[in-house]
PDB file of C-alpha atoms in Angstrom:
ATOM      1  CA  UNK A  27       1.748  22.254   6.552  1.00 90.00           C
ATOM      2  CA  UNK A  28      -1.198  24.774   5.966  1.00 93.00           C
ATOM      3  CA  UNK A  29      -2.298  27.204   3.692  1.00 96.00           C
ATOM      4  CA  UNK A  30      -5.589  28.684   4.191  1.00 97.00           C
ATOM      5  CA  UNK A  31      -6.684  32.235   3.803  1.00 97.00           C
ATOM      6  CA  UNK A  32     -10.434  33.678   4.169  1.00 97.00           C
ATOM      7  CA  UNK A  33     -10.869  37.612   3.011  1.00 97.00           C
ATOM      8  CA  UNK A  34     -13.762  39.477   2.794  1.00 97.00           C
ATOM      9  CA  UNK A  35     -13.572  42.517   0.549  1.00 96.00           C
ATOM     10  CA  UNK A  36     -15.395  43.899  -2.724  1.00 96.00           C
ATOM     11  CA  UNK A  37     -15.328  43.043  -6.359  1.00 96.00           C
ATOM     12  CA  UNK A  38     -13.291  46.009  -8.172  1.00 96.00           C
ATOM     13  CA  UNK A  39     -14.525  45.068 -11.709  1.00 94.00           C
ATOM     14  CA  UNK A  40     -16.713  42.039 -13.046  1.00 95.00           C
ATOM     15  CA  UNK A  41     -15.286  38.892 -12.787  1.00 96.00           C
ATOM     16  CA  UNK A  42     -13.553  37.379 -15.995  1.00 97.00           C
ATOM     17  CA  UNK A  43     -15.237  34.180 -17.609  1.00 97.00           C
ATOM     18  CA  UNK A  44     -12.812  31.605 -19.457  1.00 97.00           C
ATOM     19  CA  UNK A  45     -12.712  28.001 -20.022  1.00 97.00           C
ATOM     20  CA  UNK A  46      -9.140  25.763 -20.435  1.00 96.00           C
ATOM     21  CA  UNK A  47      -8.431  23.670 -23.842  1.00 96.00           C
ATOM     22  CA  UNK A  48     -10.563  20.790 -21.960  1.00 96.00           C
ATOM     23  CA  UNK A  49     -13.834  22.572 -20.640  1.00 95.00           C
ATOM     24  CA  UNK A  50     -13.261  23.553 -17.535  1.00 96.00           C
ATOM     25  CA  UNK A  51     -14.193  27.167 -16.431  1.00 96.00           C
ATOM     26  CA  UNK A  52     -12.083  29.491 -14.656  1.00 97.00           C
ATOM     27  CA  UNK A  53     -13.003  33.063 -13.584  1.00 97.00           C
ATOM     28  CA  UNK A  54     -10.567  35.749 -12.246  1.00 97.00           C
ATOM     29  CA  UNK A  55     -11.648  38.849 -10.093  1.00 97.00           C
ATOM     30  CA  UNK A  56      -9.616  41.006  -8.055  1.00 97.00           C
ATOM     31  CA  UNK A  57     -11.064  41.547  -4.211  1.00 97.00           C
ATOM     32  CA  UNK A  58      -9.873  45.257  -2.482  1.00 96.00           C
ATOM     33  CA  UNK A  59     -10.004  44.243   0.950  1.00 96.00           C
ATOM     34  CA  UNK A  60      -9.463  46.911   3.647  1.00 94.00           C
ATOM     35  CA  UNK A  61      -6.533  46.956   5.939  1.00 92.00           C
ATOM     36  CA  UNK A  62      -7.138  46.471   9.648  1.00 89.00           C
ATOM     37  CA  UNK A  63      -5.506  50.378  10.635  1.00 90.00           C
ATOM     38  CA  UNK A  64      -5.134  53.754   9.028  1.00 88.00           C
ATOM     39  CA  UNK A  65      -2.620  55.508   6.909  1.00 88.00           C
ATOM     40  CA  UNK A  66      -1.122  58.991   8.949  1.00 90.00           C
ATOM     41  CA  UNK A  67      -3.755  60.528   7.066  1.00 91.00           C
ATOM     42  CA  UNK A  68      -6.070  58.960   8.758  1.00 89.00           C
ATOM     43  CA  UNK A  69      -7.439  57.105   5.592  1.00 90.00           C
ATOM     44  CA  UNK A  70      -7.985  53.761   5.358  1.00 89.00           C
ATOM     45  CA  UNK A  71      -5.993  51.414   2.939  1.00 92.00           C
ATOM     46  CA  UNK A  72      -6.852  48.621   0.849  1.00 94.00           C
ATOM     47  CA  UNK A  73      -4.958  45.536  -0.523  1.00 95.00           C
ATOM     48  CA  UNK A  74      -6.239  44.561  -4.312  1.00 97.00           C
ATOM     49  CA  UNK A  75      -6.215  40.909  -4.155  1.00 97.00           C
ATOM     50  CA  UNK A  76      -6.141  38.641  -7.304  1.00 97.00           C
ATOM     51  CA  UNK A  77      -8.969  35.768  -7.026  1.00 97.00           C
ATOM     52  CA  UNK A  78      -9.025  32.532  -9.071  1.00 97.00           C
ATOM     53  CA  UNK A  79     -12.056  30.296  -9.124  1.00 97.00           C
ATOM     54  CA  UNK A  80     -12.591  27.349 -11.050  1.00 96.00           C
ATOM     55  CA  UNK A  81     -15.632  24.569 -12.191  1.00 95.00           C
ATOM     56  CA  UNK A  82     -19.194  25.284 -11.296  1.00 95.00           C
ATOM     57  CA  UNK A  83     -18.214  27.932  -8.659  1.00 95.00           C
ATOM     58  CA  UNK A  84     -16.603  30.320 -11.480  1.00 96.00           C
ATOM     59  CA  UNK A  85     -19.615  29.751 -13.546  1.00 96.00           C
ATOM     60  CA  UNK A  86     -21.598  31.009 -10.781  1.00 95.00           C
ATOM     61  CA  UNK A  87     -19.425  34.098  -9.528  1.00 95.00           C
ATOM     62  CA  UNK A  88     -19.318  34.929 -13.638  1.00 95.00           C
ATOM     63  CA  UNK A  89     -23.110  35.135 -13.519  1.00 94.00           C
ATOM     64  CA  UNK A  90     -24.372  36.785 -10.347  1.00 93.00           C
ATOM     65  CA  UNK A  91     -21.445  38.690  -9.062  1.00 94.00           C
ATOM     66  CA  UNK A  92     -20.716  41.961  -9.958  1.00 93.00           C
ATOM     67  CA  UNK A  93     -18.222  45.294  -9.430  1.00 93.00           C
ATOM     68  CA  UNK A  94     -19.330  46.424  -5.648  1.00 93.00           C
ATOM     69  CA  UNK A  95     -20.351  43.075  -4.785  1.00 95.00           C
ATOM     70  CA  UNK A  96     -19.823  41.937  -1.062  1.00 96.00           C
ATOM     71  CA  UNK A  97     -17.852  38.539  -1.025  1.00 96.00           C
ATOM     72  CA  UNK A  98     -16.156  36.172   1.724  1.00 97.00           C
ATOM     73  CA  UNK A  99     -13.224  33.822  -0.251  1.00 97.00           C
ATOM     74  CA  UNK A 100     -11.425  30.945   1.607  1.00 97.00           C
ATOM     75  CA  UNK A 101      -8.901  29.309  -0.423  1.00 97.00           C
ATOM     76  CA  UNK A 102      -5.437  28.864  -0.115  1.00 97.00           C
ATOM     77  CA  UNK A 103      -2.674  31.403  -1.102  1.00 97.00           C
ATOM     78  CA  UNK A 104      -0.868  30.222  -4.919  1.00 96.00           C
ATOM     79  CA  UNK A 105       2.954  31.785  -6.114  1.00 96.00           C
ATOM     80  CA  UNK A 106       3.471  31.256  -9.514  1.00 93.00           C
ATOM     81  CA  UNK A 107       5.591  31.960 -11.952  1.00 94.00           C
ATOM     82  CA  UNK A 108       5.837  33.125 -15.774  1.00 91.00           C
ATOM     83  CA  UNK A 109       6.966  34.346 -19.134  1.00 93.00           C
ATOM     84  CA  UNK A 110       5.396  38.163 -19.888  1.00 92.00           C
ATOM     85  CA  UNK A 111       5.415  39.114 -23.316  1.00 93.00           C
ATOM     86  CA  UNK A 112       9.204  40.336 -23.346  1.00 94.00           C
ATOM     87  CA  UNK A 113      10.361  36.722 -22.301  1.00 93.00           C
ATOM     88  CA  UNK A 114      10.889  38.421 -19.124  1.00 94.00           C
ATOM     89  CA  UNK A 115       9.997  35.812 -15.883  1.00 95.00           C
ATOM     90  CA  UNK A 116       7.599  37.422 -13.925  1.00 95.00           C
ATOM     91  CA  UNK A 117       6.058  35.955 -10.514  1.00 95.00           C
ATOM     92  CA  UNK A 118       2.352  36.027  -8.964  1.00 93.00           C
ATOM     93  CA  UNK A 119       0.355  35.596  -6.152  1.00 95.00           C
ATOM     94  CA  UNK A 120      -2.959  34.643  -5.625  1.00 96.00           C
ATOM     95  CA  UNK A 121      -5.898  33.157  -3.707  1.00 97.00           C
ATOM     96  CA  UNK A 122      -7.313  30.076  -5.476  1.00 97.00           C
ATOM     97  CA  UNK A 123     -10.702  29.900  -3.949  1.00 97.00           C
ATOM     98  CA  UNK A 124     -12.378  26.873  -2.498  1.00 96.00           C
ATOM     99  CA  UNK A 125     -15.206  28.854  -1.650  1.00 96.00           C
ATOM    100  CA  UNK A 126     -17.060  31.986  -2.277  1.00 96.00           C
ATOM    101  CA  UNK A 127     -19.907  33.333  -0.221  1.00 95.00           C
ATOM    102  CA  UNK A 128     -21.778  36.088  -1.249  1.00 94.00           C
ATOM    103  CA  UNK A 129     -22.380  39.084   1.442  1.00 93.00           C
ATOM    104  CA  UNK A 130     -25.153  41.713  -0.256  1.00 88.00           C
ATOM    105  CA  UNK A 131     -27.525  42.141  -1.955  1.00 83.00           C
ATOM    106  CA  UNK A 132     -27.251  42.872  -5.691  1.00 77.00           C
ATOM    107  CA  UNK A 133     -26.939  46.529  -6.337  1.00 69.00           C
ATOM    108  CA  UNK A 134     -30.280  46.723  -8.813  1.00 63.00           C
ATOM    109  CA  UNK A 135     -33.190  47.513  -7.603  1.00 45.00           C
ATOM    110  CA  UNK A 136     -35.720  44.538  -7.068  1.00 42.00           C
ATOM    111  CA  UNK A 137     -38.978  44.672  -9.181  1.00 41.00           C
ATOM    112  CA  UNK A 138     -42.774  43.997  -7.109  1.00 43.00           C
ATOM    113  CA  UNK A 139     -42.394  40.252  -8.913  1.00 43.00           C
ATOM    114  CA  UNK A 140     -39.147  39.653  -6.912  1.00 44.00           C
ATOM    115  CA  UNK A 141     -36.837  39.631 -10.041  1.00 39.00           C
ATOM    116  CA  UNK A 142     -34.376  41.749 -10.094  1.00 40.00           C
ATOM    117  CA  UNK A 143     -34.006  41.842 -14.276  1.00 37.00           C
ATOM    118  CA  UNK A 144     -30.435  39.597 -14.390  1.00 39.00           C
ATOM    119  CA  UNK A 145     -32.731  36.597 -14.868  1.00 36.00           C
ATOM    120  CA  UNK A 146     -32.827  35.383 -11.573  1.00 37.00           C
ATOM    121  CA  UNK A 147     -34.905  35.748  -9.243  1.00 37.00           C
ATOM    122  CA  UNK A 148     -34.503  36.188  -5.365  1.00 36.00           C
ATOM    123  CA  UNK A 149     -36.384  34.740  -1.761  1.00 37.00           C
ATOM    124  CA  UNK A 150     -37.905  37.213   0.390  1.00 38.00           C
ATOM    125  CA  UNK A 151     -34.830  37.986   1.975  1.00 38.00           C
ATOM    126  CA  UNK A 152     -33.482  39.584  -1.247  1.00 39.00           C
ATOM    127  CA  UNK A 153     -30.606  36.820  -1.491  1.00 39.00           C
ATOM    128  CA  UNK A 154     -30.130  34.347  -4.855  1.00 40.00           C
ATOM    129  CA  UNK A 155     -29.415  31.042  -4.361  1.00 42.00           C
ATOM    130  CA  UNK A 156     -26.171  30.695  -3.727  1.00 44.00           C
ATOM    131  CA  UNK A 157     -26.894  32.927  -0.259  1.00 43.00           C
ATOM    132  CA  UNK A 158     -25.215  32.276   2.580  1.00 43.00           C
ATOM    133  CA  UNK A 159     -25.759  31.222   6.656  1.00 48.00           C
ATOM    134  CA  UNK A 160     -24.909  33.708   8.846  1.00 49.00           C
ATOM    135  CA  UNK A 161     -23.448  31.049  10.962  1.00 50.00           C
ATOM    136  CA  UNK A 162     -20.886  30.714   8.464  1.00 47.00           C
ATOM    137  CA  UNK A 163     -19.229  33.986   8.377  1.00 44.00           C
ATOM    138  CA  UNK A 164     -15.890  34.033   9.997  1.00 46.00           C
ATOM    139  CA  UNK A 165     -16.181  36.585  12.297  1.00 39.00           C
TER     140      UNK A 165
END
């Protein structure tokens, strides 16, 4: 069997921080990713996708990623189910990433020392250091 899905999209809000009872960070964003054809209108559509990251990757996406932001997820596709407040079950899906690659640029603009005033700084080519190879990008 296989479950893998890759989307590349935009950040609609900041990504939300958290750690479980034992430590272990988890951060939640939602991607908009744009459909492939246009509405009779003529406008384009977008899916709002519910992201899950966890460990050392959700630190990082907490810290340099941003509403806007430019990202490529793979990860595999996760239906769960739960109480809501009313006792009522509810179910979800979502994309637990396995990896997140960062597209842009941040949106500030960059200082002449190369920082952009986060408190990190960037290489000449404007990425941080969790940048990616172009020969990684699926398409």
């Amino acid at each position: 069997m296989f479950n893998k899905i890759i989307l590349i999209g935009r950040l609609v809000r900041e990504p939300e921080l958290r750690y479980t009872p034992s430590g272990t960070a988890v951060a939640r964003f939602t991607l908009a990713v744009d459909r492939p054809f246009t509405n009779r209108q003529g406008e384009r559509e977008a899916d709002f996708i519910d992201i899950v990251v966890w460990q050392k990757q959700a630190e990082i996406c907490s810290q340099y990623l941003g509403k806007g932001r430019l990202v490529a997820v793979e990860g595999r596709l996760q239906i769960r189910s739960y109480d809501d407040s009313q006792g009522v079950r509810r179910k979800t899906a979502e994309v637990v990433a396995e990896q997140v690659r960062f597209l842009d640029r941040p949106r500030e603009a960059q200082s002449p020392s190369g920082s952009t005033g986060q408190g990190y700084d960037l290489d000449e080519s404007g990425y941080s250091e969790v940048s990616f190879n172009e020969d990684d990008i699926p398409f």
